[in-house]
């Protein structure tokens, strides 16, 4: 297991309340799990993943817990492409262009439900070719 | 932990009044008037800051004076759906330009300044929203220590990406961040941290926080006046805890724009239980939704202060809801038609405004009073990918197909962007029933004239209308 020198940036976790200690006002699924906390900071002593350790947080306060991550990273991202949104964007741009050319046709499109997204893309390609 | 003090759940909750008093510098009991009434304006004045002084503090904190932008393409699109002569101009206040990227910086600026003035060693806020980053950023520039406590994970350790991003932002501004699993015990954790640290409670619901938003309503009124010669016909406000509605409306009134319609808008998340471990990650909006919006209308005092300074029922003229898919759709339109990548949660009001504009004359102005920064996790594609990975279906279709936690329906056309009107009279009746029960008033006919006056103010009704509603609610 990877070791950890003192002053390494780590994430610790601990149980704040066991299921039986939790408030009574909870939905059934939540009553079955403990209430847990995670905090990040500099490990005060050497430690490995899973060790109980004290960390010094960014405010300089000390908190104890079990190491759940060494060099914890933020892995959130922008996700995968969402075709429904890409299509909606193309449709709206085609609609706006149509508004400039034929307001009544555009209004009918805006009301008439889905615009064919391939046609919208073709419209866009046509517009770019003209430009 | 504080030496000798029992930090068990029951013991800490029993000390909550004392802990909150020590952490706020305000004694709310000074404003209580008998069994039911409360000197609300007295509490608001207790900050000691005038609107001009608040604006001064905010200027020093890189907050306020944000651009008011005309959304001409969205307005054109809205007009194409409206009858001739209809379709109000849609303007947006680009609050993402504030330090930390949202209007929440207005709320945090005064609280952090006050914490420093009163000699607290640091500031704590319990929030999963933009407010955390706002408090952290204000602490960074004012040299205060900062702790943010947020509900982040389900019991599998899976974090809601929008909240993970906000946690990252808090840390980037130098805060100690506590990330918790799902549950209302967030309040208990908040109290424990207040007690052991001795820090100031920068609650979203103090008069400092709400006063900070008044500048936003004031700026909107003045800027629209500069543009058209009169205040806007309507301002749409994304609504969760009520501070945004309250502060904006108070600012509008202070700018002499009391006639401007204040319309609260929330994402409809009805059917999802906010404290459910398994439903936590089946929602794509972590704020601005009905899970906060509705209870804070009917019972504002469910907050982390003894009496909430955010009282939306006093100020909202209307309350509308929109579906998650429509907000993502509007966010996409804002990007591809207006070149503004913002939100998504902050675009709840924009989504409602797109439809509302179609019902207003073309020579009127409707203002969307906020945007927020966007980024990894806090973005439509991040949220919709996460929704799909958690078993939520994403389809094209009208709001009627949208089912929180199960289906997100992205409109097939601009016409499908719609809102649902909440009957505020029913909300008022619910508030009145709760208020009477809390004050142990068995029969509304036992109310004194002063109490009736107070309830009329709380519900933004005349005395006569309030009395009629009390009578109906009792039947």
PDB file of C-alpha atoms in Angstrom, chain B residues 78-79 81-83 85-88 90 233 263 318 320 352-362 364 366 415 417-421:
ATOM      1  CA  UNK B  78     -40.448  34.797 -27.696  1.00  0.00           C
ATOM      2  CA  UNK B  79     -42.209  37.394 -29.859  1.00  0.00           C
ATOM      3  CA  UNK B  81     -44.738  32.848 -30.328  1.00  0.00           C
ATOM      4  CA  UNK B  82     -46.737  35.790 -28.985  1.00  0.00           C
ATOM      5  CA  UNK B  83     -49.777  37.553 -30.469  1.00  0.00           C
ATOM      6  CA  UNK B  85     -47.924  43.592 -30.124  1.00  0.00           C
ATOM      7  CA  UNK B  86     -46.943  41.162 -27.364  1.00  0.00           C
ATOM      8  CA  UNK B  87     -43.565  39.885 -26.215  1.00  0.00           C
ATOM      9  CA  UNK B  88     -41.737  41.966 -23.614  1.00  0.00           C
ATOM     10  CA  UNK B  90     -36.029  40.262 -21.922  1.00  0.00           C
ATOM     11  CA  UNK B 233     -42.937  45.703 -15.496  1.00  0.00           C
ATOM     12  CA  UNK B 263     -42.316  36.736  -9.821  1.00  0.00           C
ATOM     13  CA  UNK B 318     -46.638  35.352  -8.241  1.00  0.00           C
ATOM     14  CA  UNK B 320     -44.356  29.795 -10.955  1.00  0.00           C
ATOM     15  CA  UNK B 352     -39.939  31.219 -16.770  1.00  0.00           C
ATOM     16  CA  UNK B 353     -39.289  34.695 -18.215  1.00  0.00           C
ATOM     17  CA  UNK B 354     -39.193  33.329 -21.769  1.00  0.00           C
ATOM     18  CA  UNK B 355     -42.828  32.255 -21.413  1.00  0.00           C
ATOM     19  CA  UNK B 356     -43.926  35.177 -19.228  1.00  0.00           C
ATOM     20  CA  UNK B 357     -42.569  37.664 -21.796  1.00  0.00           C
ATOM     21  CA  UNK B 358     -44.942  36.231 -24.399  1.00  0.00           C
ATOM     22  CA  UNK B 359     -47.882  37.266 -22.213  1.00  0.00           C
ATOM     23  CA  UNK B 360     -46.716  40.874 -21.768  1.00  0.00           C
ATOM     24  CA  UNK B 361     -46.918  43.853 -24.169  1.00  0.00           C
ATOM     25  CA  UNK B 362     -43.911  44.349 -26.452  1.00  0.00           C
ATOM     26  CA  UNK B 364     -42.654  46.391 -21.508  1.00  0.00           C
ATOM     27  CA  UNK B 366     -39.079  41.780 -18.009  1.00  0.00           C
ATOM     28  CA  UNK B 415     -43.354  26.756 -27.581  1.00  0.00           C
ATOM     29  CA  UNK B 417     -41.162  26.094 -22.675  1.00  0.00           C
ATOM     30  CA  UNK B 418     -43.967  26.641 -20.191  1.00  0.00           C
ATOM     31  CA  UNK B 419     -44.530  27.359 -16.537  1.00  0.00           C
ATOM     32  CA  UNK B 420     -47.093  26.220 -13.982  1.00  0.00           C
ATOM     33  CA  UNK B 421     -48.704  28.824 -11.732  1.00  0.00           C
TER      34      UNK B 421
END
